[in-house]
C-alpha atoms as a PDB file:
ATOM      1  CA  LEU A   1      -0.013  -0.063  -0.005  1.00  0.00           C
ATOM      2  CA  TYR A   2       2.842   2.410   0.939  1.00  0.00           C
ATOM      3  CA  CYS A   3       4.585   1.761  -2.368  1.00  0.00           C
ATOM      4  CA  TYR A   4       1.481   2.099  -4.472  1.00  0.00           C
ATOM      5  CA  LEU A   5       0.404   5.439  -2.890  1.00  0.00           C
ATOM      6  CA  ASN A   6       3.775   6.970  -3.323  1.00  0.00           C
ATOM      7  CA  SER A   7       4.049   5.765  -6.966  1.00  0.00           C
ATOM      8  CA  ASN A   8       3.350   8.022  -9.941  1.00  0.00           C
ATOM      9  CA  ASP A   9      -0.047   6.276 -10.504  1.00  0.00           C
ATOM     10  CA  GLY A  10      -0.898   6.349  -6.836  1.00  0.00           C
ATOM     11  CA  ARG A  11      -0.147  10.123  -6.469  1.00  0.00           C
ATOM     12  CA  ALA A  12      -2.205  10.928  -9.639  1.00  0.00           C
ATOM     13  CA  GLU A  13      -5.169   9.203  -8.124  1.00  0.00           C
ATOM     14  CA  PHE A  14      -4.505  10.774  -4.752  1.00  0.00           C
ATOM     15  CA  LEU A  15      -4.597  14.235  -6.177  1.00  0.00           C
ATOM     16  CA  LYS A  16      -7.627  13.835  -8.438  1.00  0.00           C
ATOM     17  CA  PRO A  17     -10.072  15.281  -6.024  1.00  0.00           C
ATOM     18  CA  SER A  18      -8.266  18.574  -5.779  1.00  0.00           C
ATOM     19  CA  ALA A  19      -7.994  19.003  -9.618  1.00  0.00           C
ATOM     20  CA  GLY A  20      -9.059  22.587 -10.586  1.00  0.00           C
ATOM     21  CA  SER A  21      -9.306  23.936  -7.127  1.00  0.00           C
ATOM     22  CA  ALA A  22      -7.321  26.966  -6.047  1.00  0.00           C
ATOM     23  CA  GLN A  23      -5.637  25.034  -3.240  1.00  0.00           C
ATOM     24  CA  ILE A  24      -4.672  21.356  -2.963  1.00  0.00           C
ATOM     25  CA  VAL A  25      -6.692  19.818  -0.159  1.00  0.00           C
ATOM     26  CA  VAL A  26      -7.341  16.137   0.550  1.00  0.00           C
ATOM     27  CA  ASN A  27     -10.187  15.317   2.976  1.00  0.00           C
ATOM     28  CA  LEU A  28     -11.707  12.175   4.467  1.00  0.00           C
ATOM     29  CA  ARG A  29     -14.372  11.867   1.816  1.00  0.00           C
ATOM     30  CA  ASP A  30     -11.812  11.887  -0.941  1.00  0.00           C
ATOM     31  CA  LEU A  31      -9.687   9.332   0.853  1.00  0.00           C
ATOM     32  CA  ASN A  32     -12.622   6.964   1.310  1.00  0.00           C
ATOM     33  CA  ASN A  33     -13.267   7.089  -2.324  1.00  0.00           C
ATOM     34  CA  LEU A  34      -9.642   6.428  -3.390  1.00  0.00           C
ATOM     35  CA  THR A  35      -9.365   3.436  -5.658  1.00  0.00           C
ATOM     36  CA  VAL A  36      -6.443   1.140  -5.049  1.00  0.00           C
ATOM     37  CA  PRO A  37      -5.633  -1.923  -7.316  1.00  0.00           C
ATOM     38  CA  LEU A  38      -4.971  -4.851  -5.055  1.00  0.00           C
ATOM     39  CA  PRO A  39      -3.456  -8.197  -6.253  1.00  0.00           C
ATOM     40  CA  PRO A  40      -3.812 -11.310  -4.203  1.00  0.00           C
ATOM     41  CA  ILE A  41      -1.961 -10.911  -0.790  1.00  0.00           C
ATOM     42  CA  GLY A  42       0.725 -13.365  -1.838  1.00  0.00           C
ATOM     43  CA  GLU A  43       1.726 -11.171  -4.801  1.00  0.00           C
ATOM     44  CA  GLN A  44       1.381  -8.003  -2.590  1.00  0.00           C
ATOM     45  CA  TYR A  45       4.135  -9.556  -0.417  1.00  0.00           C
ATOM     46  CA  ALA A  46       6.247 -10.322  -3.386  1.00  0.00           C
ATOM     47  CA  ILE A  47       5.926  -6.919  -4.993  1.00  0.00           C
ATOM     48  CA  ALA A  48       6.647  -5.153  -1.637  1.00  0.00           C
ATOM     49  CA  GLU A  49       9.649  -7.475  -0.977  1.00  0.00           C
ATOM     50  CA  ALA A  50      11.039  -6.621  -4.500  1.00  0.00           C
ATOM     51  CA  LEU A  51      10.721  -2.940  -4.061  1.00  0.00           C
ATOM     52  CA  SER A  52      12.163  -3.042  -0.579  1.00  0.00           C
ATOM     53  CA  ASP A  53      15.192  -4.940  -1.817  1.00  0.00           C
ATOM     54  CA  ALA A  54      15.511  -2.247  -4.512  1.00  0.00           C
ATOM     55  CA  ASP A  55      15.353   0.568  -1.948  1.00  0.00           C
ATOM     56  CA  ASP A  56      18.030  -1.067   0.266  1.00  0.00           C
ATOM     57  CA  PHE A  57      20.336  -1.547  -2.885  1.00  0.00           C
ATOM     58  CA  VAL A  58      19.916   2.089  -3.750  1.00  0.00           C
ATOM     59  CA  GLY A  59      20.568   3.096  -0.117  1.00  0.00           C
ATOM     60  CA  SER A  60      23.755   1.015  -0.034  1.00  0.00           C
ATOM     61  CA  LEU A  61      24.956   2.598  -3.367  1.00  0.00           C
ATOM     62  CA  GLU A  62      24.314   6.045  -2.062  1.00  0.00           C
ATOM     63  CA  ALA A  63      26.303   5.183   1.153  1.00  0.00           C
ATOM     64  CA  LEU A  64      29.194   3.842  -0.996  1.00  0.00           C
ATOM     65  CA  ILE A  65      29.135   6.890  -3.337  1.00  0.00           C
ATOM     66  CA  ALA A  66      29.231   9.203  -0.281  1.00  0.00           C
ATOM     67  CA  LYS A  67      32.188   7.167   1.228  1.00  0.00           C
ATOM     68  CA  LYS A  68      34.094   7.263  -2.068  1.00  0.00           C
ATOM     69  CA  ARG A  69      33.534  11.036  -2.336  1.00  0.00           C
ATOM     70  CA  ALA A  70      34.858  11.458   1.167  1.00  0.00           C
ATOM     71  CA  ILE A  71      37.956   9.354   0.477  1.00  0.00           C
ATOM     72  CA  LYS A  72      38.551  11.522  -2.689  1.00  0.00           C
ATOM     73  CA  GLN A  73      38.146  14.791  -0.737  1.00  0.00           C
ATOM     74  CA  GLY A  74      40.507  13.522   1.896  1.00  0.00           C
ATOM     75  CA  ALA A  75      43.179  12.391  -0.823  1.00  0.00           C
ATOM     76  CA  MET A  76      42.845  15.754  -2.431  1.00  0.00           C
ATOM     77  CA  GLN A  77      43.593  17.672   0.743  1.00  0.00           C
ATOM     78  CA  VAL A  78      46.473  15.510   1.952  1.00  0.00           C
ATOM     79  CA  LEU A  79      48.184  15.403  -1.359  1.00  0.00           C
ATOM     80  CA  LEU A  80      47.641  19.136  -2.354  1.00  0.00           C
ATOM     81  CA  LEU A  81      48.901  20.228   1.036  1.00  0.00           C
ATOM     82  CA  ASN A  82      52.013  18.079   0.333  1.00  0.00           C
ATOM     83  CA  GLN A  83      51.511  16.070   3.495  1.00  0.00           C
ATOM     84  CA  ARG A  84      51.855  12.894   1.563  1.00  0.00           C
ATOM     85  CA  ARG A  85      53.460  12.306  -1.755  1.00  0.00           C
ATOM     86  CA  LEU A  86      52.631   9.823  -4.533  1.00  0.00           C
ATOM     87  CA  GLU A  87      54.870   6.752  -4.699  1.00  0.00           C
ATOM     88  CA  GLY A  88      57.989   7.550  -6.663  1.00  0.00           C
ATOM     89  CA  PHE A  89      58.135  11.244  -6.362  1.00  0.00           C
ATOM     90  CA  SER A  90      60.341  13.360  -4.091  1.00  0.00           C
ATOM     91  CA  ASP A  91      61.204  16.663  -5.916  1.00  0.00           C
ATOM     92  CA  ALA A  92      60.332  19.882  -4.116  1.00  0.00           C
ATOM     93  CA  TRP A  93      57.150  21.699  -4.936  1.00  0.00           C
ATOM     94  CA  THR A  94      57.207  25.506  -5.634  1.00  0.00           C
ATOM     95  CA  ASP A  95      54.760  28.132  -4.669  1.00  0.00           C
ATOM     96  CA  ARG A  96      53.601  30.270  -7.656  1.00  0.00           C
ATOM     97  CA  THR A  97      51.076  33.086  -7.833  1.00  0.00           C
ATOM     98  CA  LEU A  98      48.270  32.670 -10.346  1.00  0.00           C
ATOM     99  CA  GLY A  99      49.630  35.922 -11.898  1.00  0.00           C
ATOM    100  CA  ASP A 100      52.784  34.123 -12.671  1.00  0.00           C
ATOM    101  CA  LEU A 101      51.076  31.261 -14.286  1.00  0.00           C
ATOM    102  CA  PHE A 102      48.161  32.798 -16.214  1.00  0.00           C
ATOM    103  CA  VAL A 103      46.953  36.040 -18.068  1.00  0.00           C
ATOM    104  CA  PHE A 104      43.376  36.993 -17.173  1.00  0.00           C
ATOM    105  CA  LYS A 105      40.580  38.257 -19.379  1.00  0.00           C
ATOM    106  CA  ASN A 106      36.999  39.284 -18.881  1.00  0.00           C
ATOM    107  CA  GLY A 107      34.263  37.362 -20.992  1.00  0.00           C
ATOM    108  CA  LEU A 108      31.755  38.215 -23.635  1.00  0.00           C
ATOM    109  CA  ASN A 109      28.506  40.237 -22.908  1.00  0.00           C
ATOM    110  CA  LYS A 110      25.867  40.182 -25.576  1.00  0.00           C
ATOM    111  CA  GLU A 111      22.100  40.921 -25.747  1.00  0.00           C
ATOM    112  CA  LYS A 112      19.721  38.055 -24.938  1.00  0.00           C
ATOM    113  CA  SER A 113      18.533  37.784 -28.463  1.00  0.00           C
ATOM    114  CA  ALA A 114      22.014  36.738 -29.685  1.00  0.00           C
ATOM    115  CA  PHE A 115      21.952  33.338 -27.668  1.00  0.00           C
ATOM    116  CA  GLY A 116      20.585  30.059 -28.783  1.00  0.00           C
ATOM    117  CA  VAL A 117      22.336  29.567 -32.086  1.00  0.00           C
ATOM    118  CA  GLY A 118      25.820  29.996 -33.548  1.00  0.00           C
ATOM    119  CA  THR A 119      29.254  29.718 -31.820  1.00  0.00           C
ATOM    120  CA  PRO A 120      29.702  27.388 -28.692  1.00  0.00           C
ATOM    121  CA  ILE A 121      29.960  29.459 -25.528  1.00  0.00           C
ATOM    122  CA  ILE A 122      31.340  28.412 -22.156  1.00  0.00           C
ATOM    123  CA  ASN A 123      28.828  29.591 -19.597  1.00  0.00           C
ATOM    124  CA  TYR A 124      28.613  30.119 -15.719  1.00  0.00           C
ATOM    125  CA  MET A 125      27.316  26.650 -15.028  1.00  0.00           C
ATOM    126  CA  ASP A 126      29.815  24.857 -17.324  1.00  0.00           C
ATOM    127  CA  VAL A 127      32.471  26.440 -15.038  1.00  0.00           C
ATOM    128  CA  PHE A 128      30.488  26.065 -11.703  1.00  0.00           C
ATOM    129  CA  SER A 129      29.522  22.377 -12.113  1.00  0.00           C
ATOM    130  CA  SER A 130      32.903  20.619 -12.421  1.00  0.00           C
ATOM    131  CA  PRO A 131      36.714  21.083 -12.144  1.00  0.00           C
ATOM    132  CA  HIS A 132      37.106  20.070 -15.827  1.00  0.00           C
ATOM    133  CA  ILE A 133      35.197  20.814 -19.026  1.00  0.00           C
ATOM    134  CA  LYS A 134      34.950  18.295 -21.881  1.00  0.00           C
ATOM    135  CA  ALA A 135      33.659  19.424 -25.296  1.00  0.00           C
ATOM    136  CA  TYR A 136      30.375  17.381 -25.220  1.00  0.00           C
ATOM    137  CA  ARG A 137      29.221  19.325 -22.035  1.00  0.00           C
ATOM    138  CA  VAL A 138      29.278  22.696 -23.656  1.00  0.00           C
ATOM    139  CA  LYS A 139      25.736  23.136 -24.950  1.00  0.00           C
ATOM    140  CA  GLY A 140      25.406  26.994 -25.132  1.00  0.00           C
ATOM    141  CA  GLN A 141      25.606  28.850 -28.365  1.00  0.00           C
ATOM    142  CA  VAL A 142      25.776  32.534 -29.293  1.00  0.00           C
ATOM    143  CA  THR A 143      25.894  34.552 -32.578  1.00  0.00           C
ATOM    144  CA  LEU A 144      29.163  36.545 -33.052  1.00  0.00           C
ATOM    145  CA  SER A 145      31.203  38.460 -35.462  1.00  0.00           C
ATOM    146  CA  HIS A 146      34.589  37.182 -36.426  1.00  0.00           C
ATOM    147  CA  ALA A 147      36.338  39.825 -34.311  1.00  0.00           C
ATOM    148  CA  GLU A 148      34.415  38.740 -31.244  1.00  0.00           C
ATOM    149  CA  ARG A 149      35.276  35.093 -31.845  1.00  0.00           C
ATOM    150  CA  GLU A 150      39.018  36.289 -32.046  1.00  0.00           C
ATOM    151  CA  ASN A 151      38.826  38.450 -28.866  1.00  0.00           C
ATOM    152  CA  PHE A 152      37.081  36.011 -26.594  1.00  0.00           C
ATOM    153  CA  SER A 153      38.551  32.741 -27.973  1.00  0.00           C
ATOM    154  CA  VAL A 154      39.129  29.655 -25.907  1.00  0.00           C
ATOM    155  CA  ARG A 155      41.636  26.795 -26.262  1.00  0.00           C
ATOM    156  CA  LYS A 156      42.518  23.562 -24.548  1.00  0.00           C
ATOM    157  CA  GLY A 157      44.286  24.269 -21.177  1.00  0.00           C
ATOM    158  CA  ASP A 158      42.439  27.533 -20.639  1.00  0.00           C
ATOM    159  CA  VAL A 159      41.136  27.960 -17.020  1.00  0.00           C
ATOM    160  CA  PHE A 160      37.871  29.689 -16.230  1.00  0.00           C
ATOM    161  CA  PHE A 161      36.636  31.166 -13.053  1.00  0.00           C
ATOM    162  CA  THR A 162      33.196  32.126 -11.858  1.00  0.00           C
ATOM    163  CA  ARG A 163      33.490  35.985 -11.690  1.00  0.00           C
ATOM    164  CA  THR A 164      30.397  36.902  -9.679  1.00  0.00           C
ATOM    165  CA  SER A 165      27.978  35.071  -7.248  1.00  0.00           C
ATOM    166  CA  GLU A 166      25.419  35.727  -4.752  1.00  0.00           C
ATOM    167  CA  THR A 167      27.252  33.633  -2.134  1.00  0.00           C
ATOM    168  CA  VAL A 168      31.020  33.544  -1.334  1.00  0.00           C
ATOM    169  CA  GLU A 169      31.139  29.829  -1.601  1.00  0.00           C
ATOM    170  CA  GLU A 170      30.483  30.056  -5.354  1.00  0.00           C
ATOM    171  CA  ILE A 171      32.849  32.874  -6.155  1.00  0.00           C
ATOM    172  CA  GLY A 172      36.117  32.021  -8.084  1.00  0.00           C
ATOM    173  CA  LEU A 173      35.245  28.426  -8.795  1.00  0.00           C
ATOM    174  CA  ALA A 174      37.572  27.102 -11.380  1.00  0.00           C
ATOM    175  CA  THR A 175      37.577  24.678 -14.219  1.00  0.00           C
ATOM    176  CA  VAL A 176      39.989  23.715 -16.983  1.00  0.00           C
ATOM    177  CA  LEU A 177      39.123  22.962 -20.506  1.00  0.00           C
ATOM    178  CA  LEU A 178      40.455  19.548 -21.578  1.00  0.00           C
ATOM    179  CA  ASP A 179      39.405  19.576 -25.278  1.00  0.00           C
ATOM    180  CA  GLU A 180      39.711  21.868 -28.327  1.00  0.00           C
ATOM    181  CA  ILE A 181      36.297  23.414 -29.234  1.00  0.00           C
ATOM    182  CA  GLU A 182      36.303  25.083 -32.581  1.00  0.00           C
ATOM    183  CA  ASP A 183      35.415  28.808 -32.627  1.00  0.00           C
ATOM    184  CA  ALA A 184      34.245  28.656 -28.890  1.00  0.00           C
ATOM    185  CA  VAL A 185      34.099  31.760 -26.694  1.00  0.00           C
ATOM    186  CA  PHE A 186      33.339  32.376 -23.013  1.00  0.00           C
ATOM    187  CA  SER A 187      30.655  34.286 -21.063  1.00  0.00           C
ATOM    188  CA  GLY A 188      30.932  37.636 -19.384  1.00  0.00           C
ATOM    189  CA  PHE A 189      29.901  35.896 -16.100  1.00  0.00           C
ATOM    190  CA  VAL A 190      33.304  34.017 -16.085  1.00  0.00           C
ATOM    191  CA  LEU A 191      37.015  35.003 -16.382  1.00  0.00           C
ATOM    192  CA  ARG A 192      39.467  33.244 -18.670  1.00  0.00           C
ATOM    193  CA  ALA A 193      43.000  32.605 -17.381  1.00  0.00           C
ATOM    194  CA  ARG A 194      45.325  31.522 -20.138  1.00  0.00           C
ATOM    195  CA  PRO A 195      48.521  29.723 -19.116  1.00  0.00           C
ATOM    196  CA  THR A 196      51.686  31.610 -19.720  1.00  0.00           C
ATOM    197  CA  ARG A 197      53.919  28.450 -19.641  1.00  0.00           C
ATOM    198  CA  MET A 198      53.341  24.889 -20.802  1.00  0.00           C
ATOM    199  CA  TYR A 199      54.260  22.905 -17.684  1.00  0.00           C
ATOM    200  CA  LEU A 200      50.774  22.711 -16.395  1.00  0.00           C
ATOM    201  CA  ASP A 201      48.761  19.565 -16.507  1.00  0.00           C
ATOM    202  CA  GLY A 202      44.941  20.377 -17.078  1.00  0.00           C
ATOM    203  CA  LEU A 203      43.686  17.575 -14.813  1.00  0.00           C
ATOM    204  CA  PHE A 204      45.946  18.561 -11.894  1.00  0.00           C
ATOM    205  CA  ILE A 205      45.165  22.296 -12.241  1.00  0.00           C
ATOM    206  CA  GLY A 206      41.464  21.637 -12.154  1.00  0.00           C
ATOM    207  CA  TYR A 207      41.677  19.866  -8.796  1.00  0.00           C
ATOM    208  CA  ALA A 208      44.346  22.062  -7.328  1.00  0.00           C
ATOM    209  CA  LEU A 209      42.377  25.253  -7.886  1.00  0.00           C
ATOM    210  CA  ARG A 210      39.356  23.752  -6.042  1.00  0.00           C
ATOM    211  CA  SER A 211      41.513  22.743  -3.090  1.00  0.00           C
ATOM    212  CA  GLU A 212      40.733  24.169   0.389  1.00  0.00           C
ATOM    213  CA  ARG A 213      44.007  26.153   0.393  1.00  0.00           C
ATOM    214  CA  VAL A 214      43.167  27.850  -2.882  1.00  0.00           C
ATOM    215  CA  ARG A 215      39.459  28.390  -2.112  1.00  0.00           C
ATOM    216  CA  ARG A 216      40.219  30.030   1.226  1.00  0.00           C
ATOM    217  CA  GLN A 217      42.548  32.603  -0.456  1.00  0.00           C
ATOM    218  CA  ILE A 218      40.047  33.307  -3.347  1.00  0.00           C
ATOM    219  CA  ILE A 219      37.098  33.897  -0.955  1.00  0.00           C
ATOM    220  CA  ALA A 220      39.264  36.111   1.327  1.00  0.00           C
ATOM    221  CA  THR A 221      40.370  38.379  -1.561  1.00  0.00           C
ATOM    222  CA  ALA A 222      36.914  38.687  -3.192  1.00  0.00           C
ATOM    223  CA  SER A 223      35.103  42.092  -2.935  1.00  0.00           C
ATOM    224  CA  TYR A 224      31.549  42.449  -1.852  1.00  0.00           C
ATOM    225  CA  THR A 225      28.844  44.912  -2.921  1.00  0.00           C
ATOM    226  CA  THR A 226      25.394  43.572  -3.508  1.00  0.00           C
ATOM    227  CA  ARG A 227      27.114  40.417  -4.824  1.00  0.00           C
ATOM    228  CA  ALA A 228      30.416  38.708  -4.393  1.00  0.00           C
ATOM    229  CA  LEU A 229      33.021  39.564  -6.826  1.00  0.00           C
ATOM    230  CA  THR A 230      36.458  38.696  -8.145  1.00  0.00           C
ATOM    231  CA  ASN A 231      38.621  39.771 -10.931  1.00  0.00           C
ATOM    232  CA  GLY A 232      42.034  39.035 -12.607  1.00  0.00           C
ATOM    233  CA  ARG A 233      43.903  41.457 -10.394  1.00  0.00           C
ATOM    234  CA  LEU A 234      42.592  39.760  -7.217  1.00  0.00           C
ATOM    235  CA  LEU A 235      43.049  36.233  -8.562  1.00  0.00           C
ATOM    236  CA  SER A 236      46.738  36.995  -9.596  1.00  0.00           C
ATOM    237  CA  ALA A 237      47.693  37.285  -5.941  1.00  0.00           C
ATOM    238  CA  VAL A 238      46.573  33.701  -5.057  1.00  0.00           C
ATOM    239  CA  THR A 239      49.383  31.273  -4.539  1.00  0.00           C
ATOM    240  CA  LEU A 240      49.383  27.645  -5.839  1.00  0.00           C
ATOM    241  CA  ALA A 241      51.690  24.868  -4.775  1.00  0.00           C
ATOM    242  CA  LEU A 242      53.003  23.409  -7.994  1.00  0.00           C
ATOM    243  CA  PRO A 243      54.824  19.986  -8.221  1.00  0.00           C
ATOM    244  CA  PRO A 244      57.018  18.931 -11.152  1.00  0.00           C
ATOM    245  CA  LEU A 245      54.907  18.197 -14.343  1.00  0.00           C
ATOM    246  CA  SER A 246      55.247  14.419 -14.053  1.00  0.00           C
ATOM    247  CA  GLU A 247      53.866  14.341 -10.601  1.00  0.00           C
ATOM    248  CA  GLN A 248      51.049  16.707 -11.678  1.00  0.00           C
ATOM    249  CA  VAL A 249      50.132  14.116 -14.456  1.00  0.00           C
ATOM    250  CA  ALA A 250      50.239  11.298 -11.895  1.00  0.00           C
ATOM    251  CA  PHE A 251      48.121  13.297  -9.336  1.00  0.00           C
ATOM    252  CA  GLY A 252      45.526  14.265 -11.991  1.00  0.00           C
ATOM    253  CA  GLU A 253      45.216  10.697 -13.242  1.00  0.00           C
ATOM    254  CA  THR A 254      44.795   9.409  -9.653  1.00  0.00           C
ATOM    255  CA  LEU A 255      41.956  11.734  -8.812  1.00  0.00           C
ATOM    256  CA  SER A 256      40.442  11.382 -12.291  1.00  0.00           C
ATOM    257  CA  ASP A 257      40.205   7.581 -11.715  1.00  0.00           C
ATOM    258  CA  MET A 258      38.451   8.277  -8.454  1.00  0.00           C
ATOM    259  CA  ASP A 259      35.975  10.455 -10.171  1.00  0.00           C
ATOM    260  CA  PHE A 260      35.427   7.849 -12.902  1.00  0.00           C
ATOM    261  CA  GLU A 261      34.680   5.289 -10.355  1.00  0.00           C
ATOM    262  CA  ILE A 262      32.189   7.493  -8.600  1.00  0.00           C
ATOM    263  CA  GLY A 263      30.628   8.325 -11.963  1.00  0.00           C
ATOM    264  CA  GLU A 264      30.170   4.616 -12.741  1.00  0.00           C
ATOM    265  CA  LEU A 265      28.435   4.003  -9.231  1.00  0.00           C
ATOM    266  CA  GLU A 266      26.137   6.990  -9.858  1.00  0.00           C
ATOM    267  CA  ALA A 267      25.241   5.621 -13.336  1.00  0.00           C
END
C-alpha cells in the first residue's frame, strides 16, 4: 500500500479530487473514495519485498558513493597540502602566484537575442559544475562576429573562474578546458585564465584550484557589494603549490580515476 500510494499512478489518483481547485486539499471523503488496485495478498508480499530490496540496494549505493567522495576529498587535501607524496616522487614543490602562471581576461557580454544559435560558448554553469570541461558538455551557443570570436577565444588548457555570485562559496570556482572546441568563446559571467607556460597539467590544475587552500585565498580576496565579485587582479595574488609536471600528471590521473569510479556508481 505504501509503495502504491507513493508511486506516480498512486499520486495521480490521490490528487484527482483537488484538480481545478485553488488550493490542493485532501479530505476524508476523498480518501474514502480512493481506488487502489490490489493483487492477491501473496503477490502483494512479493511486490513489496522486491521494491524494498531495490530501496535497500539504492541506499547502499548512495552510502558507498558518499564514502568514495569523502575518500577522494581526503586524498585531495592530503596530497595538495604536500602532507603525503605519490609513490616515486620526491622533488620539491614550488609556490607560484596565479599571476605568474596565467593571463586573465573578462568574458563576452551580448544581448539576450544573440543566444541560442551559432558559436559554442562556455557559460557560468559549465564552470561552476565541475573542475574540468569536456567538449560534449558545452551546450550554449551565441551569434558573434569574427572579431568577437577572436577576442574571446578559448583553447585547450584555458582555465575559467566564476566571476560573480550571490554567495562567497560560489565565487572564483575554477575549471579547466580539456578539449579543443572550434570557434568557442566564453561568457561575461566568467574569467578566462590563459597559461603563460606549458608545464601545467589540466587535470591537476582543475583539482588544485578547487583545493581548500586555494579556495580560502580566493574567498578572502573577493570584494563585496550587492554580490560577491572577483577579477584578474585579485586572483593574480593567489598562490598555488606546484609539483613537477610528471607528478602533476600522476596526481591528475589518480583523482580522475576516483571520479570515474564515482561516476560509474552514480550511473
